[in-house]
PDB file of C-alpha atoms in Angstrom:
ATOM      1  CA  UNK A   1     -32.863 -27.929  -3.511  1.00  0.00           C
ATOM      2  CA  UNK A   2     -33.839 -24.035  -2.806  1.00  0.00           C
ATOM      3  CA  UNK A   3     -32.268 -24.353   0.850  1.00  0.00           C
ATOM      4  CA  UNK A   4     -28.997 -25.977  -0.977  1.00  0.00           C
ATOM      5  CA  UNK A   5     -29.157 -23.232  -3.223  1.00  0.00           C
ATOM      6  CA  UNK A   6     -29.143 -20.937  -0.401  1.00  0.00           C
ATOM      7  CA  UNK A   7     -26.354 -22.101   1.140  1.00  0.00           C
ATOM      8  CA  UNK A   8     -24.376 -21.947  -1.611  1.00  0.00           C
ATOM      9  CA  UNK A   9     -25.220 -18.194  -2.010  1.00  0.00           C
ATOM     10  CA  UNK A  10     -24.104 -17.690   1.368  1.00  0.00           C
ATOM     11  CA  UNK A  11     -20.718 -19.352   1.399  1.00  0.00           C
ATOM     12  CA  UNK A  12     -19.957 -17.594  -1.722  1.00  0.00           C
ATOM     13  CA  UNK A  13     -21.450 -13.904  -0.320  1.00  0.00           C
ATOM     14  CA  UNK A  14     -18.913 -15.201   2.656  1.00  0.00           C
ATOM     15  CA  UNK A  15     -16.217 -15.479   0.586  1.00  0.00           C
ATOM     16  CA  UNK A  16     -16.230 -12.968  -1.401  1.00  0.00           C
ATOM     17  CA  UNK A  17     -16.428 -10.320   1.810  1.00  0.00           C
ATOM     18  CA  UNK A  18     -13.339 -12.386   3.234  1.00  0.00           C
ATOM     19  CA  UNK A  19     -11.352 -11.866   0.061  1.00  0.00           C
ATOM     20  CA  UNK A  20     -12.289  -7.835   0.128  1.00  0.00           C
ATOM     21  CA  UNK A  21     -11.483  -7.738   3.331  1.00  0.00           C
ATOM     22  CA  UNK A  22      -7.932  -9.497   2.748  1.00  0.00           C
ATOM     23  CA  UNK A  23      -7.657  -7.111  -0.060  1.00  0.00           C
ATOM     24  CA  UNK A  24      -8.669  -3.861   1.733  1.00  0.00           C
ATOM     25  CA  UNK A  25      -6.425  -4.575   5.001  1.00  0.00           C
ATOM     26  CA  UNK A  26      -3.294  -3.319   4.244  1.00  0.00           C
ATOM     27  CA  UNK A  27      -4.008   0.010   3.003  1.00  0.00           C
ATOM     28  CA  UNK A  28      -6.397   0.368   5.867  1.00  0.00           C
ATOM     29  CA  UNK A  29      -3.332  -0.781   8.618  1.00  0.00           C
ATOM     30  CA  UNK A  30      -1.197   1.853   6.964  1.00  0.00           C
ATOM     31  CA  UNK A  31      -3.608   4.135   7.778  1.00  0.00           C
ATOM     32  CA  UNK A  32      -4.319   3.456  10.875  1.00  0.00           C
ATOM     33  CA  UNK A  33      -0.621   3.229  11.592  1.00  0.00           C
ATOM     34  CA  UNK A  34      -0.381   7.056  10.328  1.00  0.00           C
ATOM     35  CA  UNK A  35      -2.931   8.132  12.326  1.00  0.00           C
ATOM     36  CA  UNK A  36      -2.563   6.478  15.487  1.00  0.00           C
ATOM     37  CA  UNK A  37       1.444   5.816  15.461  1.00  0.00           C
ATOM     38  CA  UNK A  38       0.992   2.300  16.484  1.00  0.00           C
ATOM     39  CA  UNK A  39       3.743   0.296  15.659  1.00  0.00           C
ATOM     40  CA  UNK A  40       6.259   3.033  15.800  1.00  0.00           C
ATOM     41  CA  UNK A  41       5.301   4.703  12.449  1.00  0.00           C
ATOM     42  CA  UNK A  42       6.328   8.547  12.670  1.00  0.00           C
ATOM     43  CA  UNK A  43       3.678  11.421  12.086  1.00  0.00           C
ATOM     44  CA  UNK A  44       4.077  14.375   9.946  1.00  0.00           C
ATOM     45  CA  UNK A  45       3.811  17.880  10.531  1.00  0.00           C
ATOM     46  CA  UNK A  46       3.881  20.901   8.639  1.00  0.00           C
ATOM     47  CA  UNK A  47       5.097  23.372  11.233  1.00  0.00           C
ATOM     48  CA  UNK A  48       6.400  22.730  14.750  1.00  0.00           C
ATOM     49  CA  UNK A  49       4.974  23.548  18.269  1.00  0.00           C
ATOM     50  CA  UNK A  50       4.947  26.892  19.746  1.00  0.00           C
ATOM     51  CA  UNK A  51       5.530  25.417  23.196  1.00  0.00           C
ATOM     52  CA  UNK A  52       9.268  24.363  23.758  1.00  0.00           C
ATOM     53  CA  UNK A  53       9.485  21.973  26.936  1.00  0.00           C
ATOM     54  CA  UNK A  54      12.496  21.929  29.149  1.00  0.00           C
ATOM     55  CA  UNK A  55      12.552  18.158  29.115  1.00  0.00           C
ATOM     56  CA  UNK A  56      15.483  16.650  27.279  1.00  0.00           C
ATOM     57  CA  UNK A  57      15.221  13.314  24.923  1.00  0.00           C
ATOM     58  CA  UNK A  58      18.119  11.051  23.648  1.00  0.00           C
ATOM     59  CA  UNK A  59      17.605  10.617  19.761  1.00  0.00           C
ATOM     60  CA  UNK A  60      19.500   7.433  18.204  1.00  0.00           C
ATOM     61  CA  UNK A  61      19.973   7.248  14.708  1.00  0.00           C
ATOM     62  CA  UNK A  62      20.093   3.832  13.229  1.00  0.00           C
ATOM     63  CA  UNK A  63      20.489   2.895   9.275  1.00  0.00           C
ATOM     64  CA  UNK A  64      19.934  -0.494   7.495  1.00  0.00           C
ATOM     65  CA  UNK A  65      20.398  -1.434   3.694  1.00  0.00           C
ATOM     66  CA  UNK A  66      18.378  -3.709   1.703  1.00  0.00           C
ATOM     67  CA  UNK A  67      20.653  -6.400  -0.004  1.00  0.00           C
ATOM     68  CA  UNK A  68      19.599  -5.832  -2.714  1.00  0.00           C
ATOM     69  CA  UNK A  69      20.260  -2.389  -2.745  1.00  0.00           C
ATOM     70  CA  UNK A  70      23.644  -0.911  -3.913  1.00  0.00           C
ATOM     71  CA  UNK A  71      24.183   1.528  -1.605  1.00  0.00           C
ATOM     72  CA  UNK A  72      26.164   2.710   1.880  1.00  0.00           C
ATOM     73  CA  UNK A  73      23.779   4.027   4.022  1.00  0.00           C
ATOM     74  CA  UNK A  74      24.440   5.509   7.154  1.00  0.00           C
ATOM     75  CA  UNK A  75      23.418   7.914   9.699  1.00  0.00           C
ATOM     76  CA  UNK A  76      26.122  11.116  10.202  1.00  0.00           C
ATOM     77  CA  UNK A  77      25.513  11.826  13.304  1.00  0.00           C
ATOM     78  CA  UNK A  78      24.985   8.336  16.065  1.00  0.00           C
ATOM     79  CA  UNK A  79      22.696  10.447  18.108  1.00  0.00           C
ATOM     80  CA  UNK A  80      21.578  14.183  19.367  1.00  0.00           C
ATOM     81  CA  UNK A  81      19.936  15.883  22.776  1.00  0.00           C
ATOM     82  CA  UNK A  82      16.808  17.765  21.911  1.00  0.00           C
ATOM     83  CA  UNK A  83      14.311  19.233  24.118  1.00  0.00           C
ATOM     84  CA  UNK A  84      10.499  18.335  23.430  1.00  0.00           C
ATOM     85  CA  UNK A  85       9.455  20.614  21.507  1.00  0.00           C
ATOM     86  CA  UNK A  86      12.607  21.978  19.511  1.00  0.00           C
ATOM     87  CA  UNK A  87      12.795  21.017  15.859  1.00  0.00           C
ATOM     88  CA  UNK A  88      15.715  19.462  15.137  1.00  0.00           C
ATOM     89  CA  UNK A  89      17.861  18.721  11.947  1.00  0.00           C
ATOM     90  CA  UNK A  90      19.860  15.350  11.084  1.00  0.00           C
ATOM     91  CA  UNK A  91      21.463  13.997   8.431  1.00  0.00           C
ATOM     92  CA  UNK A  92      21.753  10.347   6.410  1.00  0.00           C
ATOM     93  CA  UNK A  93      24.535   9.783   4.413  1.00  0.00           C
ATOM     94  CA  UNK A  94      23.895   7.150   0.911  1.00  0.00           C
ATOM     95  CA  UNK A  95      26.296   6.397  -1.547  1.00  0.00           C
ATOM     96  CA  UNK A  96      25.804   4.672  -4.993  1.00  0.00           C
ATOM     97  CA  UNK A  97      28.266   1.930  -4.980  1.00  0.00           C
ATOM     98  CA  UNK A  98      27.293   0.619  -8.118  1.00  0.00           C
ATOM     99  CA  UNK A  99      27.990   1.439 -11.779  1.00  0.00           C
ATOM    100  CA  UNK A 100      24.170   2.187 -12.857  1.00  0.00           C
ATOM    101  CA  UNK A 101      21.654   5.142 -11.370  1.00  0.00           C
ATOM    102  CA  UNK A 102      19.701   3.069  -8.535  1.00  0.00           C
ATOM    103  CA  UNK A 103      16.467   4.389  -7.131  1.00  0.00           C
ATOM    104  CA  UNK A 104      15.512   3.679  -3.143  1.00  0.00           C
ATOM    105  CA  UNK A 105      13.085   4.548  -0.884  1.00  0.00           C
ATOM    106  CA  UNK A 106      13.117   4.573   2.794  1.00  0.00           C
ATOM    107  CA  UNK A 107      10.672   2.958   5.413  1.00  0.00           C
ATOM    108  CA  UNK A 108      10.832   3.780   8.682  1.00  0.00           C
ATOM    109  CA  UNK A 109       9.678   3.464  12.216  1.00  0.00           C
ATOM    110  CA  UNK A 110      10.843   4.525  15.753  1.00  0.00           C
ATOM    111  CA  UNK A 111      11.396   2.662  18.756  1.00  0.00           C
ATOM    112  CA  UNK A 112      10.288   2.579  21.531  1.00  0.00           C
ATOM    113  CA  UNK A 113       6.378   1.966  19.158  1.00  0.00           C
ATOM    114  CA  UNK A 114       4.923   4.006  21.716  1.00  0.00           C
ATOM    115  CA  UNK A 115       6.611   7.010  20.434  1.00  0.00           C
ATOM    116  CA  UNK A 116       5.142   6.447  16.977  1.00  0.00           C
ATOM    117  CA  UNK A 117       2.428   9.045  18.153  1.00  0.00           C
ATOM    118  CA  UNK A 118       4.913  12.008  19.489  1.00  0.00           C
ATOM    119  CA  UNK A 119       7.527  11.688  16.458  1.00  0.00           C
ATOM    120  CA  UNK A 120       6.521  14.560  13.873  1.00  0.00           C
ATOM    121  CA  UNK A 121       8.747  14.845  10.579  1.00  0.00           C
ATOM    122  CA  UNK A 122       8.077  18.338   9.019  1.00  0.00           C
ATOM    123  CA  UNK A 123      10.774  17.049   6.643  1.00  0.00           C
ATOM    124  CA  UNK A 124      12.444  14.436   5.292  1.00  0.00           C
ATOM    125  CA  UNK A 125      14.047  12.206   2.428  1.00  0.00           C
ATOM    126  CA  UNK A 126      11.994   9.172   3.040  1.00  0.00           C
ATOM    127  CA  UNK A 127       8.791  11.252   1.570  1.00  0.00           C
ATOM    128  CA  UNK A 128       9.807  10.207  -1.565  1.00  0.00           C
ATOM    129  CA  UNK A 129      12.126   8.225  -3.778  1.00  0.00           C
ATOM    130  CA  UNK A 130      15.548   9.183  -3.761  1.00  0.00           C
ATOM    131  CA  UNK A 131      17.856   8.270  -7.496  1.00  0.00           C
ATOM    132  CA  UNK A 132      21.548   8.129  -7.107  1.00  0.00           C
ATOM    133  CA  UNK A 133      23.806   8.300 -10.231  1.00  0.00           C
ATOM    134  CA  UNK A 134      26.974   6.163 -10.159  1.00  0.00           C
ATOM    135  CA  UNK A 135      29.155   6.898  -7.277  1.00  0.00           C
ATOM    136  CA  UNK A 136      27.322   9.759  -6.288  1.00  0.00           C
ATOM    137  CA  UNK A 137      26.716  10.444  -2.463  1.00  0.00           C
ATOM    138  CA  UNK A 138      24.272  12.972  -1.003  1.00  0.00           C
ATOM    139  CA  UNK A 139      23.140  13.785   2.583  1.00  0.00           C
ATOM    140  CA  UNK A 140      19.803  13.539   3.230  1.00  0.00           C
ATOM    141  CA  UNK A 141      17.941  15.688   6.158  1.00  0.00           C
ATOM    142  CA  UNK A 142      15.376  15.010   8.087  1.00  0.00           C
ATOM    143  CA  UNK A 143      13.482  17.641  10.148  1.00  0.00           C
ATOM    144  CA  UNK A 144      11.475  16.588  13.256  1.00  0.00           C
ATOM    145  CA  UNK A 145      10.534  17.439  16.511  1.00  0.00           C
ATOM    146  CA  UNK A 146       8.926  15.512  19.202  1.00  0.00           C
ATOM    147  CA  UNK A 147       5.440  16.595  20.446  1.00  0.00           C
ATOM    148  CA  UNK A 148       4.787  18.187  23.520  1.00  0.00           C
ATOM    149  CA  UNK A 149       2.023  16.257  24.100  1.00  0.00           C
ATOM    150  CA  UNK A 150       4.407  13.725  25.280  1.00  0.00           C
ATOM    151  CA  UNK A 151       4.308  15.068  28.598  1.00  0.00           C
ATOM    152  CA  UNK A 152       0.303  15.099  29.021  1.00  0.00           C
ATOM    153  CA  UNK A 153       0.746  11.140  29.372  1.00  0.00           C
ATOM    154  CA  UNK A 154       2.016   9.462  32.448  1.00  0.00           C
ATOM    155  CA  UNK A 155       2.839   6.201  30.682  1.00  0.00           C
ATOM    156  CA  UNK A 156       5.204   8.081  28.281  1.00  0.00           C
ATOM    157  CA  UNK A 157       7.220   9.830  31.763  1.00  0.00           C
ATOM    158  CA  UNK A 158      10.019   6.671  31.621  1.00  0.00           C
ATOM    159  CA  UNK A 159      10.605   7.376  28.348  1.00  0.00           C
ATOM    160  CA  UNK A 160      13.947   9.393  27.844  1.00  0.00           C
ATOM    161  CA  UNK A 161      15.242   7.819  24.413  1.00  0.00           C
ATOM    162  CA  UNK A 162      13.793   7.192  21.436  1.00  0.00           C
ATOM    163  CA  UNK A 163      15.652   5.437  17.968  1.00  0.00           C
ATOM    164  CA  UNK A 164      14.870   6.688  14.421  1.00  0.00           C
ATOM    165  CA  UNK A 165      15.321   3.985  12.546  1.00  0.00           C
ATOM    166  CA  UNK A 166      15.397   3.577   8.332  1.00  0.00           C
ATOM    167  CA  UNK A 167      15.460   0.845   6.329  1.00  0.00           C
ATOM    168  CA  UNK A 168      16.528   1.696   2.194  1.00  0.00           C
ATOM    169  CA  UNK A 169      15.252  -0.627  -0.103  1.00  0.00           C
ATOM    170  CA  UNK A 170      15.322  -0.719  -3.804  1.00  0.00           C
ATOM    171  CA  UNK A 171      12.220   1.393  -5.453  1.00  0.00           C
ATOM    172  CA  UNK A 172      10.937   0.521  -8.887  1.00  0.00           C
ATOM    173  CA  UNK A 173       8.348   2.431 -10.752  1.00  0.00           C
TER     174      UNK A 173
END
């Protein structure tokens, strides 16, 4: 009876730490998404590099629209030449195409992934929510440079062009 008893205990102590664990993961992936920049997530800065590189990188910029979202969005310029190092400036474009104020929020990643961990944003709109009023259309900027760093790793040499890619979806309070 005591050793039933036991067991019991122990499948429940079991399941219990698997449902924490199942609750704690994705705040603990986003994290170490942020820090590491696995899986192409961007990092944030709050200055830029002293050291400008004479190394050139292709930036693409790419835009995609949740359905259920009511709005154009679209990158103004298709792409831009930086050197590592430089801090650049880009623009989104977003339109309201509905009749009501819509709020959206960005997500966003780069690609190749392994650039996740050279990206830096000292700016940008997809920090926070964005609220468009009907018809209204705004350009959004985004500030970034990409690290110097880049060049300290052999595996990252091949790379000469990386995509900035957004995704708007709908954003409710």
């Amino acid at each position: 009876m005591k050793k039933n008893l036991n067991v019991a205990l122990f499948c429940f102590a079991l399941f219990a730490a698997m449902l924490g664990l199942a609750y704690m993961f994705p705040p603990l992936y986003a994290l170490f998404c942020k820090v590491t920049g696995f899986d192409g997530t961007t990092q944030t800065a709050n200055f830029a590099p002293q050291k400008v590189l004479e190394r050139r990188m292709e930036v693409l910029f790419t835009a995609t629209t949740h359905p259920d979202l009511p709005w154009r969005f679209e990158p103004v310029q298709k792409s831009m030449t930086v050197r590592v190092g430089e801090t650049a400036l880009a623009f989104y474009r977003a339109k309201n195409i509905s009749k009501v104020p819509v709020k959206g929020m960005a997500v966003y990643n780069v690609s190749p992934n392994k650039m996740g961990g050279y990206f830096n944003k000292i700016h940008c709109f997809c920090f926070e929510e964005q609220m468009l009023q009907p018809g209204q259309e705004v350009d959004m900027p985004v500030t970034f440079f990409i690290d110097p760093a880049i060049d300290e790793e052999p595996l990252m040499n091949e790379v000469g062009q990386v995509a900035l890619n957004y995704i708007f979806q709908p954003f409710e309070d």
